[in-house]
Every structure is written in structure tokens, then in C-alpha cells.
XYZ file of N, CA, C and O in Angstrom:
420
model
N 103.465 129.355 113.868
C 103.050 128.295 112.987
C 102.326 127.220 113.817
O 102.832 126.783 114.830
N 101.167 126.830 113.382
C 100.420 125.787 114.094
C 100.626 124.460 113.395
O 100.563 124.272 112.238
N 100.899 123.449 114.224
C 101.123 122.121 113.701
C 99.821 121.324 113.966
O 99.234 121.367 115.009
N 99.444 120.547 112.963
C 98.286 119.752 113.015
C 98.709 118.290 112.999
O 99.578 117.906 112.141
N 98.212 117.473 113.863
C 98.575 116.065 113.813
C 98.130 115.440 112.490
O 97.111 115.813 111.923
N 98.905 114.493 112.031
C 98.591 113.793 110.828
C 97.276 113.014 110.989
O 97.181 112.186 111.871
N 96.330 113.330 110.160
C 95.008 112.624 110.289
C 95.097 111.231 109.671
O 95.525 111.109 108.538
N 94.725 110.252 110.456
C 94.806 108.897 110.011
C 93.403 108.563 109.359
O 92.556 107.912 110.030
N 93.180 108.968 108.165
C 91.940 108.767 107.494
C 91.916 107.387 106.815
O 90.876 106.749 106.740
N 93.008 106.995 106.247
C 93.113 105.697 105.499
C 94.250 104.881 106.056
O 95.181 105.360 106.600
N 94.108 103.607 105.808
C 95.171 102.648 106.112
C 95.581 101.990 104.828
O 94.760 101.582 103.979
N 96.909 102.008 104.581
C 97.423 101.412 103.371
C 98.119 100.105 103.728
O 98.951 100.095 104.627
N 97.810 99.052 103.004
C 98.286 97.736 103.384
C 98.931 97.040 102.186
O 98.345 96.963 101.091
N 100.110 96.559 102.413
C 100.886 95.815 101.408
C 100.749 94.323 101.686
O 101.094 93.889 102.771
N 100.258 93.594 100.700
C 100.057 92.141 100.866
C 100.903 91.410 99.828
O 101.099 91.896 98.762
N 101.342 90.201 100.226
C 101.888 89.269 99.202
C 100.683 88.399 98.767
O 99.761 88.156 99.571
N 100.751 87.928 97.525
C 99.646 87.184 96.962
C 100.201 85.794 96.540
O 101.098 85.729 95.770
N 99.579 84.714 97.026
C 99.970 83.340 96.707
C 98.751 82.544 96.304
O 97.840 82.480 97.090
N 98.633 81.931 95.136
C 99.518 82.095 93.992
C 99.379 83.487 93.402
O 98.324 84.130 93.558
N 100.395 83.981 92.669
C 100.295 85.299 92.105
C 99.076 85.507 91.264
O 98.624 84.589 90.558
N 98.527 86.702 91.316
C 97.320 86.987 90.580
C 97.354 88.462 90.121
O 97.534 89.345 90.939
N 97.135 88.711 88.833
C 97.201 90.086 88.310
C 95.762 90.615 88.069
O 95.578 91.763 87.651
N 94.777 89.818 88.371
C 93.380 90.220 88.089
C 92.829 90.963 89.341
O 92.561 90.318 90.426
N 92.612 92.275 89.227
C 92.138 93.084 90.317
C 90.803 92.658 90.841
O 90.526 92.671 92.049
N 89.919 92.243 89.933
C 88.572 91.767 90.367
C 88.685 90.485 91.190
O 87.873 90.342 92.219
N 89.519 89.587 90.841
C 89.672 88.339 91.598
C 90.248 88.638 92.984
O 89.771 88.063 93.967
N 91.177 89.568 93.053
C 91.767 89.917 94.390
C 90.699 90.595 95.207
O 90.530 90.302 96.405
N 89.920 91.530 94.645
C 88.827 92.194 95.353
C 87.806 91.179 95.884
O 87.327 91.253 97.026
N 87.454 90.240 95.012
C 86.487 89.187 95.401
C 86.973 88.338 96.552
O 86.207 88.016 97.459
N 88.288 88.051 96.526
C 88.873 87.298 97.664
C 88.723 88.081 98.921
O 88.387 87.507 100.017
N 89.033 89.394 98.894
C 88.857 90.221 100.097
C 87.419 90.288 100.546
O 87.149 90.187 101.735
N 86.491 90.472 99.642
C 85.066 90.577 100.001
C 84.583 89.215 100.573
O 83.785 89.215 101.513
N 85.022 88.094 100.000
C 84.623 86.796 100.540
C 85.176 86.616 101.919
O 84.474 86.048 102.798
N 86.418 87.079 102.183
C 86.965 86.932 103.535
C 86.141 87.795 104.549
O 85.911 87.324 105.653
N 85.784 88.974 104.132
C 84.948 89.842 105.025
C 83.578 89.213 105.292
O 83.070 89.223 106.412
N 82.932 88.648 104.260
C 81.657 88.022 104.463
C 81.797 86.801 105.305
O 80.930 86.556 106.186
N 82.827 86.033 105.133
C 83.049 84.794 105.956
C 83.238 85.148 107.428
O 82.730 84.441 108.278
N 83.983 86.203 107.715
C 84.321 86.537 109.071
C 83.221 87.407 109.741
O 82.967 87.206 110.977
N 82.661 88.358 109.041
C 81.758 89.335 109.664
C 80.390 89.461 109.067
O 79.594 90.339 109.464
N 80.081 88.627 108.055
C 78.746 88.685 107.462
C 78.713 89.478 106.214
O 79.617 90.153 105.805
N 77.521 89.428 105.509
C 77.394 90.009 104.223
C 77.504 91.516 104.268
O 78.081 92.132 103.362
N 77.038 92.175 105.289
C 77.151 93.604 105.407
C 78.597 94.068 105.343
O 78.927 95.037 104.712
N 79.480 93.346 106.068
C 80.906 93.722 106.090
C 81.598 93.553 104.754
O 82.606 94.185 104.458
N 81.043 92.683 103.906
C 81.653 92.457 102.600
C 81.574 93.693 101.668
O 82.293 93.742 100.745
N 80.792 94.629 102.071
C 80.662 95.869 101.346
C 81.627 96.952 101.764
O 81.527 98.080 101.359
N 82.629 96.559 102.587
C 83.631 97.522 103.079
C 84.294 98.177 101.883
O 84.774 97.477 100.960
N 84.390 99.462 101.886
C 85.024 100.211 100.780
C 86.562 100.047 100.788
O 87.151 100.165 101.821
N 87.066 99.634 99.658
C 88.527 99.495 99.534
C 88.968 99.852 98.079
O 88.172 99.757 97.177
N 90.201 100.321 97.981
C 90.788 100.562 96.685
C 92.040 99.722 96.522
O 92.868 99.664 97.407
N 92.119 99.107 95.343
C 93.332 98.409 94.976
C 94.202 99.494 94.281
O 93.905 99.891 93.176
N 95.328 99.851 94.900
C 96.149 100.924 94.394
C 97.218 100.477 93.448
O 97.650 101.176 92.530
N 97.731 99.228 93.689
C 98.859 98.737 92.915
C 98.867 97.240 92.946
O 98.670 96.633 93.995
N 99.134 96.613 91.797
C 99.375 95.204 91.703
C 100.713 95.009 91.038
O 100.920 95.654 89.940
N 101.570 94.254 91.592
C 102.902 93.999 91.046
C 102.746 93.392 89.624
O 101.771 92.667 89.349
N 103.687 93.643 88.747
C 103.622 93.130 87.364
C 103.408 91.682 87.315
O 102.597 91.215 86.526
N 103.995 90.891 88.170
C 103.830 89.457 88.198
C 102.675 88.977 89.054
O 102.380 87.795 89.083
N 102.047 89.930 89.787
C 100.874 89.592 90.598
C 101.209 89.036 91.918
O 100.341 88.542 92.601
N 102.432 89.196 92.357
C 102.845 88.600 93.665
C 102.650 89.543 94.853
O 102.738 89.066 95.977
N 102.373 90.855 94.599
C 102.154 91.821 95.577
C 100.984 92.728 95.204
O 100.815 93.005 94.053
N 100.360 93.283 96.252
C 99.279 94.262 95.986
C 99.274 95.219 97.167
O 99.601 94.918 98.296
N 98.928 96.489 96.859
C 98.720 97.529 97.881
C 97.255 97.993 97.780
O 96.799 98.310 96.709
N 96.628 97.973 98.949
C 95.223 98.447 98.982
C 95.078 99.598 99.983
O 95.886 99.769 100.857
N 93.991 100.359 99.854
C 93.662 101.423 100.758
C 92.270 101.141 101.314
O 91.348 100.778 100.599
N 92.192 101.222 102.643
C 90.899 100.991 103.315
C 90.766 102.090 104.382
O 91.774 102.598 104.839
N 89.559 102.392 104.745
C 89.320 103.403 105.796
C 89.947 102.965 107.055
O 89.912 101.730 107.391
N 90.567 103.812 107.821
C 91.309 103.527 109.055
C 90.402 102.767 110.063
O 90.886 101.798 110.689
N 89.172 103.141 110.175
C 88.310 102.490 111.120
C 87.916 101.066 110.732
O 87.492 100.273 111.580
N 88.097 100.701 109.442
C 87.775 99.351 109.005
C 88.994 98.497 108.909
O 88.890 97.261 108.683
N 90.188 99.056 109.111
C 91.477 98.294 108.917
C 91.600 97.064 109.718
O 91.982 96.001 109.201
N 91.312 97.113 111.012
C 91.556 95.920 111.867
C 90.621 94.770 111.496
O 91.040 93.624 111.387
N 89.332 95.068 111.243
C 88.403 94.031 110.806
C 88.784 93.468 109.415
O 88.764 92.264 109.172
N 89.203 94.377 108.534
C 89.596 94.015 107.222
C 90.825 93.042 107.271
O 90.843 91.999 106.589
N 91.840 93.419 108.030
C 93.020 92.575 108.151
C 92.674 91.197 108.773
O 93.156 90.148 108.240
N 91.887 91.177 109.787
C 91.518 89.921 110.435
C 90.780 89.008 109.437
O 91.090 87.824 109.368
N 89.893 89.559 108.645
C 89.150 88.765 107.704
C 89.983 88.277 106.590
O 89.939 87.111 106.144
N 90.772 89.143 106.015
C 91.537 88.801 104.784
C 92.612 87.789 105.000
O 92.820 86.866 104.280
N 93.342 87.936 106.087
C 94.469 86.984 106.342
C 94.013 85.673 106.895
O 94.769 84.740 106.885
N 92.803 85.539 107.404
C 92.318 84.239 107.881
C 91.437 83.503 106.962
O 91.148 82.319 107.175
N 91.039 84.092 105.857
C 90.152 83.420 104.894
C 90.907 82.275 104.194
O 92.118 82.357 103.999
N 90.160 81.264 103.772
C 90.765 80.161 103.038
C 90.586 80.276 101.560
O 90.963 79.386 100.794
N 89.969 81.367 101.109
C 89.699 81.595 99.686
C 91.027 81.865 98.931
O 91.919 82.521 99.499
N 91.153 81.376 97.718
C 92.387 81.567 96.929
C 92.102 82.771 95.953
O 91.018 82.897 95.452
N 93.136 83.611 95.734
C 94.503 83.552 96.214
C 94.625 83.971 97.672
O 93.877 84.805 98.160
N 95.599 83.436 98.352
C 95.898 83.706 99.769
C 96.614 85.080 99.880
O 97.592 85.307 99.080
N 96.259 85.901 100.818
C 96.904 87.171 101.039
C 97.607 87.177 102.393
O 97.030 86.737 103.340
N 98.826 87.626 102.395
C 99.593 87.726 103.666
C 100.064 89.118 103.796
O 100.745 89.693 102.881
N 99.792 89.816 104.950
C 100.193 91.141 105.137
C 101.766 91.243 105.223
O 102.340 90.550 106.014
N 102.286 92.216 104.527
C 103.717 92.548 104.599
C 103.841 93.727 105.519
O 104.679 93.785 106.454
N 103.078 94.821 105.270
C 103.180 96.032 106.080
C 101.880 96.823 105.988
O 101.193 96.807 104.992
N 101.564 97.530 107.087
C 100.392 98.404 107.133
C 100.910 99.751 107.679
O 101.710 99.820 108.588
N 100.370 100.831 107.083
C 100.717 102.162 107.539
C 99.599 103.123 107.185
O 98.736 102.861 106.330
N 99.637 104.297 107.811
C 98.674 105.371 107.475
C 99.326 106.385 106.579
O 98.693 107.392 106.217
N 100.577 106.170 106.184
C 101.350 107.108 105.346
C 101.890 106.417 104.104
O 102.847 105.682 104.188
N 101.168 106.554 103.011
C 101.437 105.793 101.793
C 102.924 105.867 101.324
O 103.493 104.874 100.960
N 103.550 107.067 101.318
C 104.908 107.116 100.861
C 105.898 106.203 101.632
O 106.812 105.616 101.015
N 105.626 105.985 102.886
C 106.526 105.105 103.647
C 106.330 103.622 103.189
O 107.315 102.885 103.113
N 105.164 103.296 102.812
C 104.901 101.959 102.292
C 105.544 101.785 100.915
O 106.138 100.732 100.636
N 105.476 102.764 100.109
C 106.086 102.649 98.787
C 107.577 102.614 98.882
O 108.252 101.898 98.099
N 108.204 103.313 99.810
C 109.617 103.289 99.988
C 110.044 101.857 100.388
O 111.017 101.331 99.855
N 109.359 101.206 101.339
C 109.708 99.863 101.691
C 109.521 98.862 100.579
O 110.262 97.883 100.401
N 108.521 99.143 99.686
C 108.278 98.287 98.530
C 109.467 98.349 97.556
O 109.923 97.377 97.032
N 109.995 99.569 97.344
C 111.068 99.797 96.365
C 112.348 99.144 96.886
O 113.085 98.618 96.101
N 112.625 99.213 98.184
C 113.833 98.629 98.698
C 113.804 97.118 98.787
O 114.813 96.499 98.765
N 112.600 96.531 98.771
C 112.500 95.041 98.846
C 112.530 94.433 97.451
O 112.698 93.226 97.368
N 112.349 95.226 96.404
C 112.365 94.645 95.023
C 113.713 94.854 94.360
O 114.559 95.478 94.736
């Protein structure tokens, strides 16, 4: 049996959102504004998926390409645009992120 290393294609990131926001477009706009502010207009087109927003809007899980993750994190957590996003956890294995989300709620 041949073992293949786990390919790190995507990075999954769990953020807290302050003030809470359930509008996916507003959260996406905040992320794009942060990327544009930190790295320019071209970076604001970084591909990302919003996978989950908590019912009350206090948490969000997004997926971004692994090669874009470090720039994405730097831009999003340093931006002054509202709502503010704070990273809770980042992983390349989504089920581990969901497990930690379930135990914290």
C-alpha cells in the first residue's frame, strides 16, 4: 500500500466577527477591502469561499487557496474596515476545524 502525503490545496480559517454580521456579502467585502488596503487592487481578487456563518453572525469559516493564506490572513486581521475579523484557528483539514467549532459552542 502506497501512502500519499495529504495535499495542502486549501486553507480553512475560522474567524470571530465583531460586531456580529450574518451578511455574507458584507463579510466578503470586508475581506476584499483588507486585501486591497494591504496588497493593492489585484490582491483584492483573491479567490475565497465563505463556507459557514454562525446563526448569530459571530463566527465565520472561509476557504482560501493555501498559497494565498498568509497574505490573506495578514490583510484581513490588520484592516480597520468593519466588521472586524479575528482569527480563531487555521488548518488545511476542514474536519479538524469543524470539530473545534463544535466543542467551543
